[in-house]
Short mmCIF file of N, CA and C in Angstrom, two decimals:
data_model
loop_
_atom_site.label_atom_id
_atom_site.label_comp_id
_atom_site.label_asym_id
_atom_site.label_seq_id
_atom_site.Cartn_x
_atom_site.Cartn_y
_atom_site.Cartn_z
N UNK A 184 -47.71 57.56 98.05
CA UNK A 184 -48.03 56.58 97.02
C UNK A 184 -47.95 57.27 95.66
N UNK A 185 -47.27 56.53 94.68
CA UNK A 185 -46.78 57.29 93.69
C UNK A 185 -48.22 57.01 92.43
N UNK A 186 -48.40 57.68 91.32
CA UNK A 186 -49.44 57.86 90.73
C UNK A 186 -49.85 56.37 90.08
N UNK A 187 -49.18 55.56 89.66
CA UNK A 187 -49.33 54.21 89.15
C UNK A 187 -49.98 53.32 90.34
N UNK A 188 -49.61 53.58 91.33
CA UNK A 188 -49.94 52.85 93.03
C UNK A 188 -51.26 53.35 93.13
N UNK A 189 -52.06 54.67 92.83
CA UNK A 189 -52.72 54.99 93.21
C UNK A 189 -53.91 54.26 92.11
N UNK A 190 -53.36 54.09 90.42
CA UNK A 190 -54.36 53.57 89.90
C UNK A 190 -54.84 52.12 89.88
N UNK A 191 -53.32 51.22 90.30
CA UNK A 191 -53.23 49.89 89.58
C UNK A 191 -52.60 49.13 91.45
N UNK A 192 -52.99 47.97 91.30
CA UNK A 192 -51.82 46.98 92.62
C UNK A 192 -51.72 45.90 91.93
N UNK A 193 -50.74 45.61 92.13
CA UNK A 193 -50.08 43.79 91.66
C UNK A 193 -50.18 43.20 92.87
N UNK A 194 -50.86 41.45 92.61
CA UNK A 194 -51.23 40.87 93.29
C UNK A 194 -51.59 39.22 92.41
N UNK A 195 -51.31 37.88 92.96
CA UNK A 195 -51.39 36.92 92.83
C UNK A 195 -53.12 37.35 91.83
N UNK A 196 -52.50 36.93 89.91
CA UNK A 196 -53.49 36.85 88.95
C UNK A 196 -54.89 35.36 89.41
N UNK A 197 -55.72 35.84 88.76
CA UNK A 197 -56.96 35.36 89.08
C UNK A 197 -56.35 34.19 87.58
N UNK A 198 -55.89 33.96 86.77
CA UNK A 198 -55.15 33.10 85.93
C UNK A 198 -54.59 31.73 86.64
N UNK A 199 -54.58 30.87 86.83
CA UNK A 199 -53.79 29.83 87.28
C UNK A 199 -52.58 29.25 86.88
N UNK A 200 -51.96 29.85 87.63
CA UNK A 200 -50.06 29.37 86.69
C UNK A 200 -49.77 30.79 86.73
N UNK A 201 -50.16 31.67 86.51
CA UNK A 201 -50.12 33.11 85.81
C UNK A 201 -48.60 33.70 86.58
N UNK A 202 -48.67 33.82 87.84
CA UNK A 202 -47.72 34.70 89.21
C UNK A 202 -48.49 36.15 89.03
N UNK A 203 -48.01 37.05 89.54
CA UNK A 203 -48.72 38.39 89.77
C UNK A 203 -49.45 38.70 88.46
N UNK A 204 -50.30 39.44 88.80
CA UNK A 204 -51.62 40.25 87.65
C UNK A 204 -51.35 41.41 88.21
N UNK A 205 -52.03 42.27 87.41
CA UNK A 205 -52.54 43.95 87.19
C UNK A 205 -54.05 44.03 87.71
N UNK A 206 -53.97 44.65 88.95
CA UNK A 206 -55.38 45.02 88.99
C UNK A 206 -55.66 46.27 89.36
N UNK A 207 -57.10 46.39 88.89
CA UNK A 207 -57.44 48.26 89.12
C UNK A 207 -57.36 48.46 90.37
N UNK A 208 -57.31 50.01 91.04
CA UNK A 208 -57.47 50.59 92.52
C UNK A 208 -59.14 50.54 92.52
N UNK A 209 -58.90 51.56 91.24
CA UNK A 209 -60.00 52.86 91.16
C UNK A 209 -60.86 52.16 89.77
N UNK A 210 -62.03 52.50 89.49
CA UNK A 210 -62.54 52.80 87.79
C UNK A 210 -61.66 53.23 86.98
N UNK A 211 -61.21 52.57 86.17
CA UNK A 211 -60.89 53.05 84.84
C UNK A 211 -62.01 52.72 83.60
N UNK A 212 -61.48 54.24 83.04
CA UNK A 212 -62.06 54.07 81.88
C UNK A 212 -62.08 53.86 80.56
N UNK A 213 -62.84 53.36 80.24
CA UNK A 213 -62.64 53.23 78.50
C UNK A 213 -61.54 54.03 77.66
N UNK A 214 -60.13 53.53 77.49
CA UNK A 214 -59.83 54.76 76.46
C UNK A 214 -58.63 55.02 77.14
N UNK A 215 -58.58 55.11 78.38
CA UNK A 215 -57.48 55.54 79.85
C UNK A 215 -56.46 55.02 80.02
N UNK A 216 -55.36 55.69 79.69
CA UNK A 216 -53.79 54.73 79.67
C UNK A 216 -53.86 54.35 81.19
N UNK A 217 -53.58 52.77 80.85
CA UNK A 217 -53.69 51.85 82.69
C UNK A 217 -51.92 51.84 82.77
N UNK A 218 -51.22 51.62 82.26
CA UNK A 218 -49.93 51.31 82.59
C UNK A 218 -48.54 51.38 81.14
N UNK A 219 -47.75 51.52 81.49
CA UNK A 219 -46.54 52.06 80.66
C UNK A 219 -45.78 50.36 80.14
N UNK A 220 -45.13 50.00 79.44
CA UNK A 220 -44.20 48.38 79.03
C UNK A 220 -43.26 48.95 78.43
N UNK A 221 -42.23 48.81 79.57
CA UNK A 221 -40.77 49.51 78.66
C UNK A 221 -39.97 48.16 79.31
N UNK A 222 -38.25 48.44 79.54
CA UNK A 222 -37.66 47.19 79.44
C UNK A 222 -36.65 47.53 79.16
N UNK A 223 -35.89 46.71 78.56
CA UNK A 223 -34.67 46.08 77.72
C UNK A 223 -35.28 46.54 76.43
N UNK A 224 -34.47 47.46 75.60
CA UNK A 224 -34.86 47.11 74.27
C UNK A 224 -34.08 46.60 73.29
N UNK A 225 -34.59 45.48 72.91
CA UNK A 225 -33.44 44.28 71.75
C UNK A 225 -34.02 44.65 70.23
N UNK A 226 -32.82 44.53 69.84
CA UNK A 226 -32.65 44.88 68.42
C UNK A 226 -32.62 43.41 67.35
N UNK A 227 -34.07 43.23 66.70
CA UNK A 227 -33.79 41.95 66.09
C UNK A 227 -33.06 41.87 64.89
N UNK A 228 -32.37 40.74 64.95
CA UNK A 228 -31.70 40.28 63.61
C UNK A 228 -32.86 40.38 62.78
N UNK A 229 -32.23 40.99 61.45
CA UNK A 229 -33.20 41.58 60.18
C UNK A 229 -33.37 40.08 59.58
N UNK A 230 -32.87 38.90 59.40
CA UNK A 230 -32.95 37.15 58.85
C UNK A 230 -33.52 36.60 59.74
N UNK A 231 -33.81 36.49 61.00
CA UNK A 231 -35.05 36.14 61.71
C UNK A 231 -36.11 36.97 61.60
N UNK A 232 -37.19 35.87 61.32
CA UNK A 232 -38.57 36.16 61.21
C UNK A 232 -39.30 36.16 62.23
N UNK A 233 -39.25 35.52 63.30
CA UNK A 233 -39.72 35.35 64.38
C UNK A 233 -39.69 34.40 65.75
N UNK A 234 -39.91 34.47 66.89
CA UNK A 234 -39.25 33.96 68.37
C UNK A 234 -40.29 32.77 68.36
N UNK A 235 -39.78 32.09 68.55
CA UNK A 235 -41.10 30.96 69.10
C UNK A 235 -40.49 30.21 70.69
N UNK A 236 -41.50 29.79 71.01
CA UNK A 236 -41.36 28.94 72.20
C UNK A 236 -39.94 27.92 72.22
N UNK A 237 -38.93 28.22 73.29
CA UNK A 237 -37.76 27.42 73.39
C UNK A 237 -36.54 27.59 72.61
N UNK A 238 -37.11 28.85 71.88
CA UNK A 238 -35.68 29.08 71.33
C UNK A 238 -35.17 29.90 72.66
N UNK A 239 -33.74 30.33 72.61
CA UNK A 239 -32.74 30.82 73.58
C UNK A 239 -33.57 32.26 73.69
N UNK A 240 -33.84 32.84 72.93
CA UNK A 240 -34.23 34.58 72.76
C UNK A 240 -35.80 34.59 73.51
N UNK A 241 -36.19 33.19 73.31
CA UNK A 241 -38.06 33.55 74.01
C UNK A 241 -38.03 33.99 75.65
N UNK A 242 -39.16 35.14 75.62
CA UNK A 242 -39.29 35.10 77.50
C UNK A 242 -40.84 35.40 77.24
N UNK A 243 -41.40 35.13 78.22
CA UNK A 243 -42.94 35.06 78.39
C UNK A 243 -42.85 37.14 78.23
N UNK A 244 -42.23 37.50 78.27
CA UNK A 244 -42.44 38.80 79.03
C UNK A 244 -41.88 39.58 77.92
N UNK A 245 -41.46 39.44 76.63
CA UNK A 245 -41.01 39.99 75.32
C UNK A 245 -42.23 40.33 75.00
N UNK A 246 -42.05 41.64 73.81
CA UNK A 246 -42.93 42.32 73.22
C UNK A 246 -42.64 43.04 72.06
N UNK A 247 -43.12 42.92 71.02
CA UNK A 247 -42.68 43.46 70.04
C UNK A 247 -43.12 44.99 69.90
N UNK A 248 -42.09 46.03 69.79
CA UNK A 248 -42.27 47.40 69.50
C UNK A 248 -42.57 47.63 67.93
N UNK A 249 -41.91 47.15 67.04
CA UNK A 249 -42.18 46.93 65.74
C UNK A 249 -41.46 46.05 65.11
N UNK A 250 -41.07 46.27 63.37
CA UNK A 250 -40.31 44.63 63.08
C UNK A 250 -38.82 45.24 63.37
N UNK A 251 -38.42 46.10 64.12
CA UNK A 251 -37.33 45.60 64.25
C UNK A 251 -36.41 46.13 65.77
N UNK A 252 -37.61 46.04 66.78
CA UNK A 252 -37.35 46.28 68.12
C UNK A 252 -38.40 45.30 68.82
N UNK A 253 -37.64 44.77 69.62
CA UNK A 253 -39.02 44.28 71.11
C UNK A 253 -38.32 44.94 72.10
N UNK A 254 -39.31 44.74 73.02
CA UNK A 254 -39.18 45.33 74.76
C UNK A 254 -38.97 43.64 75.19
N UNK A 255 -38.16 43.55 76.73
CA UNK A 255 -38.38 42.38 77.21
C UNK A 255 -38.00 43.01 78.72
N UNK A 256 -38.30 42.47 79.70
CA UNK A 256 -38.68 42.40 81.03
C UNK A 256 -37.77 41.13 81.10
N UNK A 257 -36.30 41.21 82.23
CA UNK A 257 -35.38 40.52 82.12
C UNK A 257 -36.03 39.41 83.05
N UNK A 258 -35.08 37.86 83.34
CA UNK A 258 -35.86 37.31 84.86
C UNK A 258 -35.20 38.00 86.01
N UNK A 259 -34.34 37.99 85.82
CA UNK A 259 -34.23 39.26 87.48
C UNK A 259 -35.18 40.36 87.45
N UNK A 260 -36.16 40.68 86.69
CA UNK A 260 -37.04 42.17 86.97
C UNK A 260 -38.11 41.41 86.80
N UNK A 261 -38.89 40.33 86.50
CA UNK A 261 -40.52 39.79 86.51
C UNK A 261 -40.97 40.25 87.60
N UNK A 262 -40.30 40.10 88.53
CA UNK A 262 -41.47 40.34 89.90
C UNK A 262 -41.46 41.89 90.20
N UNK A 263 -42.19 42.19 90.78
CA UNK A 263 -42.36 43.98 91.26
C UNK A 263 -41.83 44.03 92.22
N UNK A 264 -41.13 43.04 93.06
CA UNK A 264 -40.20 43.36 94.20
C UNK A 264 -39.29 43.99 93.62
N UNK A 265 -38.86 43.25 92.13
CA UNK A 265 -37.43 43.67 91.48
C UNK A 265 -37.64 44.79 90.21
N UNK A 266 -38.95 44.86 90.16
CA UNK A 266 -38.73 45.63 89.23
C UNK A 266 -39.96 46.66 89.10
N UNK A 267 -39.94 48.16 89.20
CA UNK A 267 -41.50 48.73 89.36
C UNK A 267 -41.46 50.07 88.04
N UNK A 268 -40.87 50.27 87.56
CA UNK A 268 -40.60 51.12 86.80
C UNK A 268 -41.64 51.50 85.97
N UNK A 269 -42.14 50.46 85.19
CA UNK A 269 -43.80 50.32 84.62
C UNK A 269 -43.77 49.05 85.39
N UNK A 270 -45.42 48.76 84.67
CA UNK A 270 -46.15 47.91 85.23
C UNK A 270 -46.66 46.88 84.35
N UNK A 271 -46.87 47.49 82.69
CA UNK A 271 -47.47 46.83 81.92
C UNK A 271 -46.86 45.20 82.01
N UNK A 272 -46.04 45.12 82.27
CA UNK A 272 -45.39 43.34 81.95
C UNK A 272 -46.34 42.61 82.92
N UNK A 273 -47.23 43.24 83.70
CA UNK A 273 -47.79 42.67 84.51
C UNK A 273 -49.37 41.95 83.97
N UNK A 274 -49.70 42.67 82.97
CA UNK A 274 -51.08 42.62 82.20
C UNK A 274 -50.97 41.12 82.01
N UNK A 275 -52.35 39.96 82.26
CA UNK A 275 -52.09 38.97 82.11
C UNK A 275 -52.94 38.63 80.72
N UNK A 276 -52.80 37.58 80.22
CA UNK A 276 -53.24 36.99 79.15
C UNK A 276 -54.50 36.42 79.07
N UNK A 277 -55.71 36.99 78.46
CA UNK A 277 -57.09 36.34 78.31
C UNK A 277 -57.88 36.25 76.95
N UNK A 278 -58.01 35.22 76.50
CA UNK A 278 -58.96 35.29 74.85
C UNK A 278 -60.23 36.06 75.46
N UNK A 279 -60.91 35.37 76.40
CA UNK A 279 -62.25 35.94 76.88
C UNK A 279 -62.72 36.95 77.95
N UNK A 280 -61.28 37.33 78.43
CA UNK A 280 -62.25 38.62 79.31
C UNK A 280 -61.03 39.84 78.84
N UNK A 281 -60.58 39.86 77.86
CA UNK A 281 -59.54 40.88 77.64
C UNK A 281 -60.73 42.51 77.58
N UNK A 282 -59.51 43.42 78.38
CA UNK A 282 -60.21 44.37 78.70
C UNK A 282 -59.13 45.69 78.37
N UNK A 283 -58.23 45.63 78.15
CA UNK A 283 -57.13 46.38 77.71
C UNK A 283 -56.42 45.95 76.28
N UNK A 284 -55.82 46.63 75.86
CA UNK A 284 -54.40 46.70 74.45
C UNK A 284 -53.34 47.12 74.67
N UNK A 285 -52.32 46.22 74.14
CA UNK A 285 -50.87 47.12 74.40
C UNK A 285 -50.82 48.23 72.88
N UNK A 286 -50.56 49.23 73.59
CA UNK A 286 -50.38 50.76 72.07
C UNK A 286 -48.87 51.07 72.30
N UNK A 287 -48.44 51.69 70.97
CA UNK A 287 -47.41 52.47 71.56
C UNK A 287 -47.92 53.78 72.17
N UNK A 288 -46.42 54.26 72.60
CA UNK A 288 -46.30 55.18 73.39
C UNK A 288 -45.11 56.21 73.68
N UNK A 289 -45.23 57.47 73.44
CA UNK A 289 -44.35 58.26 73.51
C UNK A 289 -43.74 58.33 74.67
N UNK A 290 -42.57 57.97 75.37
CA UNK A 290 -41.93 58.56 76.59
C UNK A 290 -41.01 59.45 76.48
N UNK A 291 -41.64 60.75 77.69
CA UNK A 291 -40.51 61.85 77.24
C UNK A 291 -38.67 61.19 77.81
N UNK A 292 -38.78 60.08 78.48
CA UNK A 292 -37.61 59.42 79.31
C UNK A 292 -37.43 58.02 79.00
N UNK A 293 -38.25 57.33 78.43
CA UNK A 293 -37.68 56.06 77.64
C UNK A 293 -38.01 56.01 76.31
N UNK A 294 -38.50 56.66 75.32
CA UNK A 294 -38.46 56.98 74.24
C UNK A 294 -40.26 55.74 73.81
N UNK A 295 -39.62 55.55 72.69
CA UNK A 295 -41.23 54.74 72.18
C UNK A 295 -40.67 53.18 72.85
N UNK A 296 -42.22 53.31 73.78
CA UNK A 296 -42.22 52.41 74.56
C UNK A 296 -43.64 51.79 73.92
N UNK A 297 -44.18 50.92 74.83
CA UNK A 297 -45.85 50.50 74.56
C UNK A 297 -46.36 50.59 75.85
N UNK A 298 -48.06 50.98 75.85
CA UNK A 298 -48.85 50.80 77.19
C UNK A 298 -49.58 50.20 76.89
N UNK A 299 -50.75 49.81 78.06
CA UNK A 299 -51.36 49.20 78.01
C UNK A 299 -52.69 50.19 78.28
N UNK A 300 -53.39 49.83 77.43
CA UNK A 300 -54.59 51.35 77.46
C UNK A 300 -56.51 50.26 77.53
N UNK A 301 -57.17 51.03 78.67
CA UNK A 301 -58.53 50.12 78.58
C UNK A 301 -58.95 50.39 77.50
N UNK A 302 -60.40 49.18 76.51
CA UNK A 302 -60.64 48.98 75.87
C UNK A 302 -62.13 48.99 75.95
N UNK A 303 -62.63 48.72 77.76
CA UNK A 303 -63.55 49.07 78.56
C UNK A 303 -63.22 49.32 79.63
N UNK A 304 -64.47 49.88 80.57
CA UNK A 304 -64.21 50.46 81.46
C UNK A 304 -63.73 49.00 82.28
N UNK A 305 -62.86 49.59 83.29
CA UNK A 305 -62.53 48.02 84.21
C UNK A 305 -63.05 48.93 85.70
N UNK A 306 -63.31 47.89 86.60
CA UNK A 306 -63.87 47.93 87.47
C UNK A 306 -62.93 47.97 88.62
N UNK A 307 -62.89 48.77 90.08
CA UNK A 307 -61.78 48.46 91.06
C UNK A 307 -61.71 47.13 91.43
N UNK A 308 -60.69 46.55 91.79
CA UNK A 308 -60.40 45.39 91.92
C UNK A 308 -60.45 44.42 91.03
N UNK A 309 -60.96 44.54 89.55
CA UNK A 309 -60.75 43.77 88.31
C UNK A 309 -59.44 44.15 87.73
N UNK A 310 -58.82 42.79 87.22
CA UNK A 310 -57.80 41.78 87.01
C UNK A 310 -57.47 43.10 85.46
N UNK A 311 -56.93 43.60 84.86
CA UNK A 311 -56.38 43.66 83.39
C UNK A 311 -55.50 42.39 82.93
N UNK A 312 -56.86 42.30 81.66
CA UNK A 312 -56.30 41.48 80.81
C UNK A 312 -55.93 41.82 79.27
N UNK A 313 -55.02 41.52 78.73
CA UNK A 313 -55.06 41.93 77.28
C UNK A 313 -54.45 40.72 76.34
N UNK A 314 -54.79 40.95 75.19
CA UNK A 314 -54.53 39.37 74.12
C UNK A 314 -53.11 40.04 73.90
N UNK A 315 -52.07 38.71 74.02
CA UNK A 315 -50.72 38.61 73.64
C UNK A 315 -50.42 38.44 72.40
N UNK A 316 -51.66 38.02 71.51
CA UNK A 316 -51.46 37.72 70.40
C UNK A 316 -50.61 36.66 69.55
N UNK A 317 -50.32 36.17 70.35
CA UNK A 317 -48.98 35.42 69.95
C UNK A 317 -49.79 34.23 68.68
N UNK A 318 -48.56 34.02 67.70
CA UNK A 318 -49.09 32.81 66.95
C UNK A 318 -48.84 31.38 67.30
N UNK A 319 -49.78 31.07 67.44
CA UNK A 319 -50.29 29.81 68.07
C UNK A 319 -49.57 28.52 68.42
N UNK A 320 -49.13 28.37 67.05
CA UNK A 320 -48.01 27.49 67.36
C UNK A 320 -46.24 27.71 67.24
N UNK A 321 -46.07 29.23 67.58
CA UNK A 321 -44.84 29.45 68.10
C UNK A 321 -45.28 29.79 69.48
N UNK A 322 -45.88 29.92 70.40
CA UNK A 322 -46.39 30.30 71.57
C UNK A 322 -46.00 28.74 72.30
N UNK A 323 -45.72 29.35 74.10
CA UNK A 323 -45.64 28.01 74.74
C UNK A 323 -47.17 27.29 74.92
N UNK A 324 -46.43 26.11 75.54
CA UNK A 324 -47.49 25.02 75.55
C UNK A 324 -49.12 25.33 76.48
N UNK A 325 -48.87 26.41 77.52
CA UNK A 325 -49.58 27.27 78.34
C UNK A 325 -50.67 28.06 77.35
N UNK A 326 -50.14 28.45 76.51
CA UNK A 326 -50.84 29.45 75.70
C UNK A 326 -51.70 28.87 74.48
N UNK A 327 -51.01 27.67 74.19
CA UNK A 327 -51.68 26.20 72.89
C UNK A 327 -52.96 26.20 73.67
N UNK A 328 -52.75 25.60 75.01
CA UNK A 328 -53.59 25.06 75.79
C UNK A 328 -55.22 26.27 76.02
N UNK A 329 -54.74 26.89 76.67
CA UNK A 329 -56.08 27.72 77.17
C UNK A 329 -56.35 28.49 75.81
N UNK A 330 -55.54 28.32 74.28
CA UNK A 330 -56.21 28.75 73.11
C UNK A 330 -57.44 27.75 72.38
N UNK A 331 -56.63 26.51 72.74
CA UNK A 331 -57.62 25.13 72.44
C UNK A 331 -59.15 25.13 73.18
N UNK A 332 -58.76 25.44 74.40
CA UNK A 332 -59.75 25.81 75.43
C UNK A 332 -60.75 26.77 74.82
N UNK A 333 -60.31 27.92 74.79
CA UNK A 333 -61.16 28.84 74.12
C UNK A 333 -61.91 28.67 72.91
N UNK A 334 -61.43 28.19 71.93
CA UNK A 334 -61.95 27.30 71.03
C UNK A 334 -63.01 26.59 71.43
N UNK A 335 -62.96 25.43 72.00
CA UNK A 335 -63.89 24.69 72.33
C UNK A 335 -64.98 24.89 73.50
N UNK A 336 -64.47 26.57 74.12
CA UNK A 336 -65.89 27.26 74.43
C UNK A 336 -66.56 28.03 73.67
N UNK A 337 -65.62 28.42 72.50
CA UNK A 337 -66.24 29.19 71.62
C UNK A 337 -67.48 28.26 70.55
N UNK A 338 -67.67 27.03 70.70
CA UNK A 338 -68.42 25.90 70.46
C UNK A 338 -68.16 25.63 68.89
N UNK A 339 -66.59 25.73 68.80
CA UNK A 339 -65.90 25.32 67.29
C UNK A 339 -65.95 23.76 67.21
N UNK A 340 -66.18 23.49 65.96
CA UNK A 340 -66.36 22.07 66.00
C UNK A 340 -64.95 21.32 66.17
N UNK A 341 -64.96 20.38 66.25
CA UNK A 341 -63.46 19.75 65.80
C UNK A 341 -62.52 19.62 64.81
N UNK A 342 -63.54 19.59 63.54
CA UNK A 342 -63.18 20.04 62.22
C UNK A 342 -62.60 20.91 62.36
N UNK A 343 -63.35 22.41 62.78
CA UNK A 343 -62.65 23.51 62.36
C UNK A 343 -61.60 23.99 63.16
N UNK A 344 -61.39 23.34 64.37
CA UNK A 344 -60.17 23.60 64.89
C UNK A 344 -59.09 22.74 64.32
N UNK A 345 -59.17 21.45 64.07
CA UNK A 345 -58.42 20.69 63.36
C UNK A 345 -57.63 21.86 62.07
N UNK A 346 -58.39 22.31 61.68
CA UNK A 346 -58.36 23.11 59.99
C UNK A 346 -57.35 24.35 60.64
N UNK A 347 -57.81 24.84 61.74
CA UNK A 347 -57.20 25.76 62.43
C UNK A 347 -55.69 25.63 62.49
N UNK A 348 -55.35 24.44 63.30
CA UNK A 348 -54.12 24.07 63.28
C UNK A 348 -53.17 23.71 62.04
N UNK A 349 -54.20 22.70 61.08
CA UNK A 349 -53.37 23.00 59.91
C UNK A 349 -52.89 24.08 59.05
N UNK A 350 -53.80 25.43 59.49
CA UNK A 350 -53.43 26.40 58.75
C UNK A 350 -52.19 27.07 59.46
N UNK A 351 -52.05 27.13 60.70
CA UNK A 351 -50.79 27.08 61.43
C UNK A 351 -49.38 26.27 61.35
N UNK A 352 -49.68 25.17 61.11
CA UNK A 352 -48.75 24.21 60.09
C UNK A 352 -48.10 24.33 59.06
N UNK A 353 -49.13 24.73 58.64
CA UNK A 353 -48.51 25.06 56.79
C UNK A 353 -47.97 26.43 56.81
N UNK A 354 -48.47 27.33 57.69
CA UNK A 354 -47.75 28.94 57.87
C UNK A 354 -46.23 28.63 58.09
N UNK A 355 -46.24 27.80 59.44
CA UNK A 355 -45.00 27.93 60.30
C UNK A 355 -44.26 26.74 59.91
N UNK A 356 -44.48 25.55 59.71
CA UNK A 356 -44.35 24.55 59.29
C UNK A 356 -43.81 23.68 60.87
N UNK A 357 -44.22 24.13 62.04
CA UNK A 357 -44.44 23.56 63.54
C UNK A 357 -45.15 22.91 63.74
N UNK A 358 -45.43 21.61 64.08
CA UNK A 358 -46.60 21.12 64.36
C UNK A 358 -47.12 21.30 65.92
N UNK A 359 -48.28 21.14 65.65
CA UNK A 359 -48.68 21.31 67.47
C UNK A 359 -49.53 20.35 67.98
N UNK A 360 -49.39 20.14 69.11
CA UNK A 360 -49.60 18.71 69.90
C UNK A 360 -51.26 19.25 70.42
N UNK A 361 -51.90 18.34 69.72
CA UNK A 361 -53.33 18.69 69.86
C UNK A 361 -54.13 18.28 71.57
N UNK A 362 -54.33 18.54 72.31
CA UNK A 362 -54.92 18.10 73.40
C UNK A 362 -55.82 17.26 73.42
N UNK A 363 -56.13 16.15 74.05
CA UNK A 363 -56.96 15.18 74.07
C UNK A 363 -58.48 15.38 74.47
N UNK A 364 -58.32 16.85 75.00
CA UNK A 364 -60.33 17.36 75.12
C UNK A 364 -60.16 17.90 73.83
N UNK A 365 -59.91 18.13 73.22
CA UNK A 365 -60.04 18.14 71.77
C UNK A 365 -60.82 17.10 71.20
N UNK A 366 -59.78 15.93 71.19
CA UNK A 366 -60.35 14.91 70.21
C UNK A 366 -61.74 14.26 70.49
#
């Protein structure tokens, strides 16, 4: 069992919709590189500003290295049948139990890559999660959703999520389809 096997197993995410998650073997700790995110590396056009949901270039599994590289995890390599090289593409998405960060990262064999490093200690058999960050309303409809969600556990009023979205509006000039537990 090779050293990544020994810290981390992929396995059906505790997320719903999600497909495989990252979970610990062992304790990790605070601070402790959990996994490597390398890929494809695409070179962005310097006149695009940024990917949003449904354009041709979006994949759930893109990552920005800086402004003018992302990493992406092709669809023939999402799954770990097809693809094991790192692991980080595996880290799933949580506002509220995020427990990891993607950092960069020096590779002496894929050059500057990003990992995914704990933020707290995670526990064996707990899920790594880390914020995708994505802006809100270039993000898919998956990610609107359980952000709205979060919101309205975070016990934001309606107002201020309303205000929320318009400030997303006027950034991006996208509108976004407000959910009806919202209103």
């Amino acid at each position: 069992m090779n050293m990544k096997m020994k810290l981390l197993m992929y396995k059906q995410s505790t997320t719903e919709g999600a497909g495989e998650g990252l979970f610990a073997r062992r304790r990790i700790l605070g601070g402790e590189l959990v996994s490597l995110f390398s890929g494809s590396k695409i070179i962005k056009d310097s006149n695009r500003k940024s990917i949003k949901y449904g354009d041709e270039d979006w994949s759930d599994f893109r990552l920005t290295l800086d402004k003018s590289v992302d990493l992406d995890i092709g669809l023939e390599h999402q799954l770990c049948s097809q693809y094991r090289a790192t692991l980080g593409h595996k880290a799933c998405h949580s506002f509220g139990h995020k427990n990891s960060v993607f950092r960069e990262f020096e590779h002496p064999r894929f050059g500057r890559i990003m990992s995914v490093v704990a933020v707290r200690d995670i526990e064996p058999d707990e899920e790594v999660f880390v914020s995708y960050n994505y802006c809100v309303s270039l993000a898919p409809p998956w990610y609107q959703e359980i952000w709205f969600k979060h919101c309205m556990d975070k016990g934001l009023s309606k107002e201020k999520i309303m205000d929320m979205v318009g400030n997303e509006v006027s950034k991006f000039g996208i509108t976004m389809e407000v959910p009806d537990f919202v209103m």
